[in-house]
Coordinates of C-alpha atoms in Angstrom, one line a residue:
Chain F
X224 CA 60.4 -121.5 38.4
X225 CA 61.0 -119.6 35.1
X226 CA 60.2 -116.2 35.4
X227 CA 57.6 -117.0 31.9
X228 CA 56.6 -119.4 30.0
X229 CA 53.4 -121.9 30.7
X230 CA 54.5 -124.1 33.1
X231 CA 51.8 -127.0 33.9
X232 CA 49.9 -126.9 37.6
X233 CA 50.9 -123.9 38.8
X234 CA 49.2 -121.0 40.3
X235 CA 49.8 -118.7 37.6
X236 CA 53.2 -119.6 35.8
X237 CA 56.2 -118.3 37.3
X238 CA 54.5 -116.9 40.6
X239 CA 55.6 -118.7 43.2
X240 CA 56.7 -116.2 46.2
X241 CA 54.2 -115.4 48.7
X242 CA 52.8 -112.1 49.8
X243 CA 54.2 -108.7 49.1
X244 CA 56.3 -110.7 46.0
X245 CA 53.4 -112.3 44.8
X246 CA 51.8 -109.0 44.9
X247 CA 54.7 -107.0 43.0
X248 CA 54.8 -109.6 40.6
X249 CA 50.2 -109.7 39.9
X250 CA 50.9 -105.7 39.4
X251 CA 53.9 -105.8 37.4
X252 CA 51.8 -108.6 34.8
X253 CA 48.3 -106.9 35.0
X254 CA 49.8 -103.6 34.1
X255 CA 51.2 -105.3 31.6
X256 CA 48.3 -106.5 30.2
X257 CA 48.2 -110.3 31.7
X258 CA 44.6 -111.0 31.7
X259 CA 45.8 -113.6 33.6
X260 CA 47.6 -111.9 36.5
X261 CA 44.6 -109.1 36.5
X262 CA 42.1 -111.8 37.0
X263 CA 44.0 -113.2 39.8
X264 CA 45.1 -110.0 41.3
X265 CA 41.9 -108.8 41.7
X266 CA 41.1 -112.3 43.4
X267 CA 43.7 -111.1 46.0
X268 CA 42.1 -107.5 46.0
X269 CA 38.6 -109.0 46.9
X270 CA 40.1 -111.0 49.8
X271 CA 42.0 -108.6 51.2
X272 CA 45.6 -110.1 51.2
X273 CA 48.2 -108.5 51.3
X274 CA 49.7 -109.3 48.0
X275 CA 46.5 -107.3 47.2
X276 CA 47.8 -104.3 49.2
X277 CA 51.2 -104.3 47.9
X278 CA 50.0 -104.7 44.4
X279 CA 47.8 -101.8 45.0
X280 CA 50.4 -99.4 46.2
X281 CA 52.7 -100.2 43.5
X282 CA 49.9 -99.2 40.9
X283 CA 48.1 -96.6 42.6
X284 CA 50.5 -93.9 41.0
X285 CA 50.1 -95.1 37.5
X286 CA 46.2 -95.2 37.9
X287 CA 44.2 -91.7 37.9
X288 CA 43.7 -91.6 33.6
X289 CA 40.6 -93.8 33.4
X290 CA 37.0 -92.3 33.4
X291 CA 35.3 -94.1 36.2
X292 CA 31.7 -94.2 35.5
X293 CA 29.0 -95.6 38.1
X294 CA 26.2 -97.3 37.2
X295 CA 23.5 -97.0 39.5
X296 CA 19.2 -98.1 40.3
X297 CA 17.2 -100.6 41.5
X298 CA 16.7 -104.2 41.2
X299 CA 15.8 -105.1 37.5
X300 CA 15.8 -101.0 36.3
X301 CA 18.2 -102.2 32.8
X302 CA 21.9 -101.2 34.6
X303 CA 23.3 -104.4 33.3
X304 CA 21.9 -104.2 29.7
X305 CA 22.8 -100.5 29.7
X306 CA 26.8 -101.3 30.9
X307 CA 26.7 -103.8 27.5
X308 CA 25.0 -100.9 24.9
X309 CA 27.7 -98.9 26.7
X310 CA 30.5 -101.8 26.0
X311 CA 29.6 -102.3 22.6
X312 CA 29.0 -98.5 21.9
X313 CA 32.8 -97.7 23.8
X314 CA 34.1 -100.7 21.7
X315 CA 33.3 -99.4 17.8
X316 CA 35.4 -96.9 18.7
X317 CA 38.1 -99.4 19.9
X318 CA 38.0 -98.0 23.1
X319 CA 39.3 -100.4 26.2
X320 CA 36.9 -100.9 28.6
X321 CA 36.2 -102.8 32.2
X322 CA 33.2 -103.8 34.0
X323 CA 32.8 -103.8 38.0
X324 CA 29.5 -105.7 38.0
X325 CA 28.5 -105.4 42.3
X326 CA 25.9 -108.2 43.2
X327 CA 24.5 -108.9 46.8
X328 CA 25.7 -112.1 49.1
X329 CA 23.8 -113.5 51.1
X330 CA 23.6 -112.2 54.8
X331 CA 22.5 -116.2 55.8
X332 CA 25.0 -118.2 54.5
X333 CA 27.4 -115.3 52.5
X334 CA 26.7 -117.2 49.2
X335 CA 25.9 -115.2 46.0
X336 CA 24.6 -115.5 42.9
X337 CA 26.1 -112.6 40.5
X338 CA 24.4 -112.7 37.1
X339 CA 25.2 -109.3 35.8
X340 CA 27.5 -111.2 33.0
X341 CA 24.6 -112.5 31.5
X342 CA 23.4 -109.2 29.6
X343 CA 27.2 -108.6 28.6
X344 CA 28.3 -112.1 27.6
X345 CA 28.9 -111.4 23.6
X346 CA 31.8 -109.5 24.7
X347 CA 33.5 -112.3 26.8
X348 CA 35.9 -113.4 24.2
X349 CA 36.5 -110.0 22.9
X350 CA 40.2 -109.0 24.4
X351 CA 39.3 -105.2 24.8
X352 CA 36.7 -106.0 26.8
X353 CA 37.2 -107.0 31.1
X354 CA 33.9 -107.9 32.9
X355 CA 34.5 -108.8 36.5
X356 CA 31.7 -109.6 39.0
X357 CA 32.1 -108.8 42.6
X358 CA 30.0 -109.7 45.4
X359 CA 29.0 -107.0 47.8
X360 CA 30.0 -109.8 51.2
X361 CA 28.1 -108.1 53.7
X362 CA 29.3 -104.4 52.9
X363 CA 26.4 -102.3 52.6
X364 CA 26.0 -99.2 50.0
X365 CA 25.5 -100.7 46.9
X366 CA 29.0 -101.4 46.4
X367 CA 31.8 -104.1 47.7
X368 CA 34.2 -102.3 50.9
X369 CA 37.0 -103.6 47.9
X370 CA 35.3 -102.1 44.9
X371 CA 37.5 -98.4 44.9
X372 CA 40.9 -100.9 45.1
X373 CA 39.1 -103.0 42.1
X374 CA 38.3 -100.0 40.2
X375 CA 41.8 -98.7 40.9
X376 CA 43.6 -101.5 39.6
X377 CA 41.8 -101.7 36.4
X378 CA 42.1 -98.1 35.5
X379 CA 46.0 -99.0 36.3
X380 CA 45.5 -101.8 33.6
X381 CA 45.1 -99.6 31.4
X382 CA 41.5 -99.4 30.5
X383 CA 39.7 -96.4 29.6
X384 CA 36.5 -96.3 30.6
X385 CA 35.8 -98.4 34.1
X386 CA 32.2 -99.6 34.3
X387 CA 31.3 -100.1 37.9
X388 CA 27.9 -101.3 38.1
X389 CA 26.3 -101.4 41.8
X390 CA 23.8 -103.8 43.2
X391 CA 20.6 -102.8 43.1
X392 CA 19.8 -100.1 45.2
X393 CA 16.8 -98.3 46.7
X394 CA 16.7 -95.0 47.5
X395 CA 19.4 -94.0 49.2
X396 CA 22.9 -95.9 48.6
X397 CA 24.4 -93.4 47.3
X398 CA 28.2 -95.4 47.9
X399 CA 29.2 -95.2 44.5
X400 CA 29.1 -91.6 44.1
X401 CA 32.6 -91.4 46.4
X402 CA 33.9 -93.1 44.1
X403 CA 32.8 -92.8 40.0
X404 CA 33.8 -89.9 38.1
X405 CA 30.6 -89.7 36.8
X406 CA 27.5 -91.0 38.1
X407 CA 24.6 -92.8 35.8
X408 CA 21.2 -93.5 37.9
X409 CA 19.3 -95.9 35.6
X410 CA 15.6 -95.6 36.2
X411 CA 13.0 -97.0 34.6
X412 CA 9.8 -95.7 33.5
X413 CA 7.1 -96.9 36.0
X414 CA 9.0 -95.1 38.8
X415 CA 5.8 -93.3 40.3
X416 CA 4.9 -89.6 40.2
X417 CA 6.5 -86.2 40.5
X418 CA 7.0 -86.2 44.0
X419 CA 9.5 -89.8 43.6
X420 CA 11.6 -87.4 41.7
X421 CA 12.0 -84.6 44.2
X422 CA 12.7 -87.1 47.3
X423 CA 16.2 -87.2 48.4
X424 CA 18.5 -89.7 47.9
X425 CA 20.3 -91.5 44.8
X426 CA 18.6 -88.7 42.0
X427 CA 20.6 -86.5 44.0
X428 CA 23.9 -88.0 43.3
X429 CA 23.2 -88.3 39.3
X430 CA 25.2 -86.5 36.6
X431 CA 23.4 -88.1 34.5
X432 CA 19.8 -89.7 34.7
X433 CA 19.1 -92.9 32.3
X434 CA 15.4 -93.3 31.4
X435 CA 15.3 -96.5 30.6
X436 CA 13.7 -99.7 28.3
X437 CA 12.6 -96.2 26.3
X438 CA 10.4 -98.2 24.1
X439 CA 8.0 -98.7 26.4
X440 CA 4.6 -96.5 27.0
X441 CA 5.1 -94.0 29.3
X442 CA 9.3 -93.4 28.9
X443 CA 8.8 -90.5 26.9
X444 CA 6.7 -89.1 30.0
X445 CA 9.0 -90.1 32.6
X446 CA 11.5 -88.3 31.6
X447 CA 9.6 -85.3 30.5
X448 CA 9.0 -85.3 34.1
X449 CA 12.3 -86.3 35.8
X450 CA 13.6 -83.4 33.6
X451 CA 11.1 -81.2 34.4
X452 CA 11.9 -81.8 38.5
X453 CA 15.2 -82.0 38.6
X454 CA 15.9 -78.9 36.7
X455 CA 13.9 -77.3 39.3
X456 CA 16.1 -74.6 40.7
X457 CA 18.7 -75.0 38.4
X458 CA 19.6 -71.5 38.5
X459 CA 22.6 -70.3 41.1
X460 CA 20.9 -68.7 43.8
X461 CA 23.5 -66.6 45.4
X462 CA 22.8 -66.5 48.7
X463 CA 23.4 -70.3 48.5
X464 CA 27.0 -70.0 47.1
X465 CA 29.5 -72.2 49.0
X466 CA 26.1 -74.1 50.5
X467 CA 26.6 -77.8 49.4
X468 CA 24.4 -78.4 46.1
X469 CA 22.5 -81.4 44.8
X470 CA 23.7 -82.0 41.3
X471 CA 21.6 -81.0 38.4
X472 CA 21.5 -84.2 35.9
X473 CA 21.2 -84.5 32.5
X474 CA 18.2 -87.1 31.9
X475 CA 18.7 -88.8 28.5
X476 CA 16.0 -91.3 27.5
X477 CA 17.7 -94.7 26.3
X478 CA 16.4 -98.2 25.0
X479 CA 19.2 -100.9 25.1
X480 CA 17.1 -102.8 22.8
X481 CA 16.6 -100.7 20.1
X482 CA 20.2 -99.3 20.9
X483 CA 18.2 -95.6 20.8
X484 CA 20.0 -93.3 22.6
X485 CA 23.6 -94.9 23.4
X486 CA 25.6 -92.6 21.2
X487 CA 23.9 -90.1 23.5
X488 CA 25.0 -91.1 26.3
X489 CA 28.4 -92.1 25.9
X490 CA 28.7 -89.0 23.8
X491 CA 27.2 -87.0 27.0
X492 CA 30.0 -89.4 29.6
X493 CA 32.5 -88.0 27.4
X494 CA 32.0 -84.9 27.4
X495 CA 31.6 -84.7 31.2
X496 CA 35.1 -86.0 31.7
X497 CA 36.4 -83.7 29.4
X498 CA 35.3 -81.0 30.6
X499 CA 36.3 -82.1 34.6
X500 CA 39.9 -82.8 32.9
X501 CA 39.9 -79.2 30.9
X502 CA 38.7 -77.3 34.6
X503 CA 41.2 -78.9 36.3
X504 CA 43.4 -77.1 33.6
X505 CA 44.6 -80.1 31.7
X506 CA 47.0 -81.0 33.6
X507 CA 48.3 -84.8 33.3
X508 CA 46.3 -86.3 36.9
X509 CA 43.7 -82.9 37.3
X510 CA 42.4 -82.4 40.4
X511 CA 39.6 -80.7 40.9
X512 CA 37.0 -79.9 43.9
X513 CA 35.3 -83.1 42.9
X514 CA 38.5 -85.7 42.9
X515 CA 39.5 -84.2 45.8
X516 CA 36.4 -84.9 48.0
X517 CA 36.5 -88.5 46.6
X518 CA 40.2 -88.8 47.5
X519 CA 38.7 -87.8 50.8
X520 CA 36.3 -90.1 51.3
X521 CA 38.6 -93.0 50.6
X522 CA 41.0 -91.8 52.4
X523 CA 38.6 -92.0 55.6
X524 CA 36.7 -94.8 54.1
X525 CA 40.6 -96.5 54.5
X526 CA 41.3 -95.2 57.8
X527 CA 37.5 -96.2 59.2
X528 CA 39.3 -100.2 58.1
X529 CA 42.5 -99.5 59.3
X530 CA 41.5 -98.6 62.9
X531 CA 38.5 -101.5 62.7
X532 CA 41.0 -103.7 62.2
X533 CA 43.5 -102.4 64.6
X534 CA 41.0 -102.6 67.4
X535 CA 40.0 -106.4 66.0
X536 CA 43.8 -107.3 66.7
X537 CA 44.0 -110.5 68.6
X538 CA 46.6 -108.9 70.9
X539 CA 44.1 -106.5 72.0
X540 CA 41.3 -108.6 72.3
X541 CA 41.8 -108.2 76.4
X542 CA 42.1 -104.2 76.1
X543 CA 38.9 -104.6 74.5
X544 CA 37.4 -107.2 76.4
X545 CA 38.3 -105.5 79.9
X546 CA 36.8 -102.2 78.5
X547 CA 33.2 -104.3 78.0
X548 CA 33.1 -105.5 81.1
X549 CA 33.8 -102.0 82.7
X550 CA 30.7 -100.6 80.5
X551 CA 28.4 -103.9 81.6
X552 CA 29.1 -103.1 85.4
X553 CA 28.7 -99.1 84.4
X554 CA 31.6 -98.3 85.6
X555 CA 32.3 -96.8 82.2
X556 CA 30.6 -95.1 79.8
X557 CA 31.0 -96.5 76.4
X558 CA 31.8 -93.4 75.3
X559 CA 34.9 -92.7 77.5
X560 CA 35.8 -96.2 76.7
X561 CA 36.2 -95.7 73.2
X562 CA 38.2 -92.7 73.6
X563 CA 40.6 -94.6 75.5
X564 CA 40.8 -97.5 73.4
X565 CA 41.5 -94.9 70.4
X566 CA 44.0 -93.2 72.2
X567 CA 45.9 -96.9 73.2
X568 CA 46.4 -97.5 69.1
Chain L
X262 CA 42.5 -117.2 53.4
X263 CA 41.1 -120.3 54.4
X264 CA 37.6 -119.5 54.9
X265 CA 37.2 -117.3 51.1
X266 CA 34.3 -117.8 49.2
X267 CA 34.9 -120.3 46.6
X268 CA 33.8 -118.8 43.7
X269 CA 31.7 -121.5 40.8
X270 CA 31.1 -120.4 37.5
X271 CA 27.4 -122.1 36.1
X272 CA 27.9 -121.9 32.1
X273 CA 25.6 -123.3 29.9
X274 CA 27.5 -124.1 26.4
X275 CA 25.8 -125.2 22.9
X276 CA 22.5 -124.7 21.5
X277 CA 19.8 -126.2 23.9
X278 CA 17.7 -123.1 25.9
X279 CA 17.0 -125.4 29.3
X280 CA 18.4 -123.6 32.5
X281 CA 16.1 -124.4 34.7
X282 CA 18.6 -127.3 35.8
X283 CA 21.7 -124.8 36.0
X284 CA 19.5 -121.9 38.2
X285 CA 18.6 -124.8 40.0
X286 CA 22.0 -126.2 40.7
X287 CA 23.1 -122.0 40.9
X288 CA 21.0 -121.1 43.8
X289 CA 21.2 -124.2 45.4
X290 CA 24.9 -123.6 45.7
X291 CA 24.4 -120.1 46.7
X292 CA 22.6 -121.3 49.8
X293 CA 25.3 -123.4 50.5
X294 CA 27.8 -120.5 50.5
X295 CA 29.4 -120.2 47.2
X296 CA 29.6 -117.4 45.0
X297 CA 28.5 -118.1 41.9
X298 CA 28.8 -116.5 38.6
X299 CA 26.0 -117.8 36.3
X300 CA 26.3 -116.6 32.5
X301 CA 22.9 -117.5 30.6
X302 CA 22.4 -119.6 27.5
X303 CA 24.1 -120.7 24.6
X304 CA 27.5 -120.1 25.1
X305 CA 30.6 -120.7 23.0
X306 CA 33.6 -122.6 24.7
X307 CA 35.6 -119.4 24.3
X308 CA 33.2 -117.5 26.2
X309 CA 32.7 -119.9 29.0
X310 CA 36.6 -119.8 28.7
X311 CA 37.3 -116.4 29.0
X312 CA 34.5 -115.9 31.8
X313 CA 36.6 -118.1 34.0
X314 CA 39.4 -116.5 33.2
X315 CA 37.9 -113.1 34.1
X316 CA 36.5 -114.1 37.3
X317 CA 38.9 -116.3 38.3
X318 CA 36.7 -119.0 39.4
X319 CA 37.7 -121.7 41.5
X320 CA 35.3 -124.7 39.5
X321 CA 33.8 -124.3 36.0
X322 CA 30.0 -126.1 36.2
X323 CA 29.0 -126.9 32.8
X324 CA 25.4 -128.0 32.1
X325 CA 24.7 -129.6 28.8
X326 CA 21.4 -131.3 27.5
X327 CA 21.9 -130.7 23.5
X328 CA 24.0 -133.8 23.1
X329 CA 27.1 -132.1 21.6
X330 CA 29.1 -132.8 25.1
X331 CA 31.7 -134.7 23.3
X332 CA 32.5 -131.9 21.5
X333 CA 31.9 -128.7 23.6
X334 CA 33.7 -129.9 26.7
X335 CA 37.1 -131.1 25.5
X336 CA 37.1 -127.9 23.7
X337 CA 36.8 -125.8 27.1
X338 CA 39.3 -127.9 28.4
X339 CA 41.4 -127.2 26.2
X340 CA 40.5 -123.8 26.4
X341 CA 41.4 -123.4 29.9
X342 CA 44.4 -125.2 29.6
X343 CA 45.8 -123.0 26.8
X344 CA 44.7 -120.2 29.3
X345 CA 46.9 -121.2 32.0
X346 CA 43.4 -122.3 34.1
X347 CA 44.8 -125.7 34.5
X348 CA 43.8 -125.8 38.3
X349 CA 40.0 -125.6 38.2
X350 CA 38.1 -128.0 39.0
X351 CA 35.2 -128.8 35.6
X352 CA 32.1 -130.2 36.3
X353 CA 29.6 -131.4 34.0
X354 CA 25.6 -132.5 34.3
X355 CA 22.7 -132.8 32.1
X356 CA 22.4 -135.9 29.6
X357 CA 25.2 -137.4 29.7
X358 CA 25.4 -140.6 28.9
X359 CA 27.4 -143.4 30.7
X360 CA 29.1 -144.5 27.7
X361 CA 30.4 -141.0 27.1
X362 CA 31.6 -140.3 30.9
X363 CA 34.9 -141.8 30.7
X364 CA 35.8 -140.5 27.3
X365 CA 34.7 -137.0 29.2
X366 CA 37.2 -137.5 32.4
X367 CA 39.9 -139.2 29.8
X368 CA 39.8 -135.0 28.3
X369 CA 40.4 -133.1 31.5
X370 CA 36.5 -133.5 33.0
X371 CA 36.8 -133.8 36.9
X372 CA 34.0 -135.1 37.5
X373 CA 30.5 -135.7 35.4
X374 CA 26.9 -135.5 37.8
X375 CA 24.1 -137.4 36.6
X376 CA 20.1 -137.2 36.8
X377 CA 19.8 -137.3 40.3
X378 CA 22.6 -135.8 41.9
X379 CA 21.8 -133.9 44.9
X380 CA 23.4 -130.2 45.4
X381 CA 24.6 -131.4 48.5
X382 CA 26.5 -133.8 46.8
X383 CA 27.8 -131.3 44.5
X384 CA 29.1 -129.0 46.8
X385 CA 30.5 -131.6 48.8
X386 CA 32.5 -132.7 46.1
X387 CA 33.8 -129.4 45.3
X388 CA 35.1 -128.6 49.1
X389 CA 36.9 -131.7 49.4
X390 CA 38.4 -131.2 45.5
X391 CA 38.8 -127.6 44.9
X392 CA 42.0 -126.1 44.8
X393 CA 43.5 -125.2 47.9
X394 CA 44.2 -121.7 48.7
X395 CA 47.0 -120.1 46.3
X396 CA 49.7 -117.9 47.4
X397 CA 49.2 -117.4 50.7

């Protein structure tokens, strides 16, 4: 195989070798702008291979520069129409930008149906843009258990902002907080009363609150409200210092429609990340409080697979199987079980 | 990765607005355990083209009732092809006409599904024709 060129039938020309070589090679293309090799690298990503994982360690270091923005809310609240007034806001100013667009699978028959594309399809053919659709398969949360590697290996493509959009969420998957610079909780207008806004759960996670479809009666209101709520108790209370916080949004009204208030909000986005960068004192990967409890939750988020997987190991399918039957007759407690099983890894 | 989702993308190209045969045809495959990407009306081959690329889709379903088939289709073909997509699987249903179908399969169309076709049949003819698993 030549190492370019189109050759006919293949897989993707001149990628032949199998795993951890197929892998360098997808990361080595992507990152250099393949669409191509990104498309079918994030195939790889999604099923877990592990030309995927070597792929992913090989451009984990030169990720780290894009603003990953999460685009949360519930079923039918405007997150895909906002993620296109966002694309075609992000791409007057030439800006490169990728979508994650999260939709559910089926917990019968692991089937999907992921129509997020269809509010952002005028930017298909447009070569700055990158809209991939993922489907959640079985993971709860909101997101995919592969969406952080996704999101990794587009911001290592290159791309400057990194749109992940979730499934539509109720009140409490909060998922793609771990994981988004910044998050966006779309909401739109007839979200109930006062006491909606002062529940716990997703709100709590905003940076920023989207009112949208802000052409319709009763937007203005909602956010007058949402504002009004959220800011309650916006001041520091010192006796509270070092307590974990809930965050205190922003709430910008938007319509995707009329296209009112998109130059807000990507103008607000901005300015977030700058100022997380500038904290962090400008240095080229900053690291502040909030990257660092992200890295965090990966990190155990990775581990939680790792040992899953470990224990799901065919060669210890007896360890575990003689450790069932112990707890079934009693003998055991599942507890003390598991502890030994741990400690046996 | 034998048991992957295959992943269908459900494209509508040209000018007509009737999707009530692709959502149909979507959802039935969803039920029978595909993942399927469906991008809405009135779509240009280098969208349809580029969505495939993006997703990396295993089969490219293309619904047609306006007529301009003979056009549209060889052009995403081509498209693909050009793309380096040159082992999906295309599909095509709507009004087609007979006369038209090997003209169709003559430019790259795999296979062309008349009035009638059930989804079963449809997704039986995409597990026994889809590629098989790349790379590893």
């Amino acid at each position: 195989m030549s190492g370019a060129g189109t050759a006919p039938g293949g897989d993707l020309p001149g990628v032949t070798a199998t795993g951890a070589e197929r892998g360098r090679v997808l990361a080595e293309r992507a990152a250099g702008g393949e669409r191509l090799a990104l498309a079918r690298l994030l195939t790889e990503i999604e099923n877990r291979t592990w030309a995927g994982e070597a792929a992913l360690r090989m451009l984990y270091p030169r990720a780290g520069r894009a603003h990953l923005i999460g685009v949360t809310g519930a079923p039918g609240a405007g997150k895909s129409t906002l993620v296109a007034a966002l694309v075609g806001e992000a791409r007057k100013g030439g800006r490169a930008v990728a979508v994650l667009a999260v939709d559910p699978s089926s917990p019968i028959t692991g089937g999907a149906i992921l129509g997020d594309r269809v509010r952002m399809q005028s930017y298909a053919a447009d070569s700055g843009v990158f809209i991939r659709s993922m489907a959640a398969r079985g993971h709860a949360g909101g997101l995919a258990t592969t969406s952080v590697a996704a999101a990794a290996v587009l911001d290592a493509a290159g791309f400057e902002l990194v749109l992940i959009e979730t499934v539509g969420t109720g009140q409490s998957e909060v998922e793609v907080a771990a994981i988004a610079d910044t998050t966006v909780v779309v909401q739109a207008p007839e979200m109930g009363d006062e006491v909606q806004a002062i529940k716990a759960g997703l709100l709590e996670v905003a940076d920023i609150v989207v009112v949208s479809k802000g052409d319709r009666p009763g937007a203005q209101r909602a956010a007058s409200q949402l504002r009004a709520m959220l800011t309650v108790g916006a001041r520091e209370d010192r006796a509270a210092a070092g307590r974990p916080r809930p965050k205190r949004p922003e709430v910008l009204l938007v319509s995707a429609v009329s296209g009112e208030g998109v130059v807000e909000l990507l103008a607000a986005l901005d300015r977030r990340f700058d100022r997380e960068a500038r904290a962090a004192g400008g240095a080229d990967r900053p690291i502040d409080a909030q990257r660092l409890a992200r890295a965090e939750a990966q990190l155990s988020g990775v581990l939680s697979e790792r040992m899953a997987d470990r224990l799901r190991d065919p060669r210890r399918a007896a360890d575990l199987r003689a450790a069932a039957r112990a707890v079934a007759a009693h003998e055991m407690d599942p507890y003390t079980a598991a502890d030994r099983l741990l400690e046996s890894l | 990765m034998a048991d992957r989702p295959i992943k269908v993308l459900i494209a509508k190209p040209g000018l007509d607005g009737h999707d009530r045969g692709a959502k149909v045809l979507a959802r039935g495959l969803r039920d029978e355990g595909f993942e399927v990407i469906y991008t809405g009306l009135r779509q240009t081959p280098e969208m349809v083209v580029s969505a495939a690329l993006q997703e990396d889709v295993d089969v490219v379903g293309l619904s047609i009732l306006s007529g301009a088939h003979m056009t549209l289709l060889p052009r995403i073909v081509a498209g693909l092809r050009t793309q380096g997509l040159d082992d999906v699987l295309v599909t095509a249903g709507g009004i087609i006409p007979d006369a038209d179908v090997a003209a169709l399969q003559e430019a790259g169309i795999n296979r062309i599904f008349g009035p009638g076709t059930t989804i079963g049949q449809v997704a039986e003819y995409i597990r026994s024709n889809v590629r098989k698993a790349d790379g590893e």
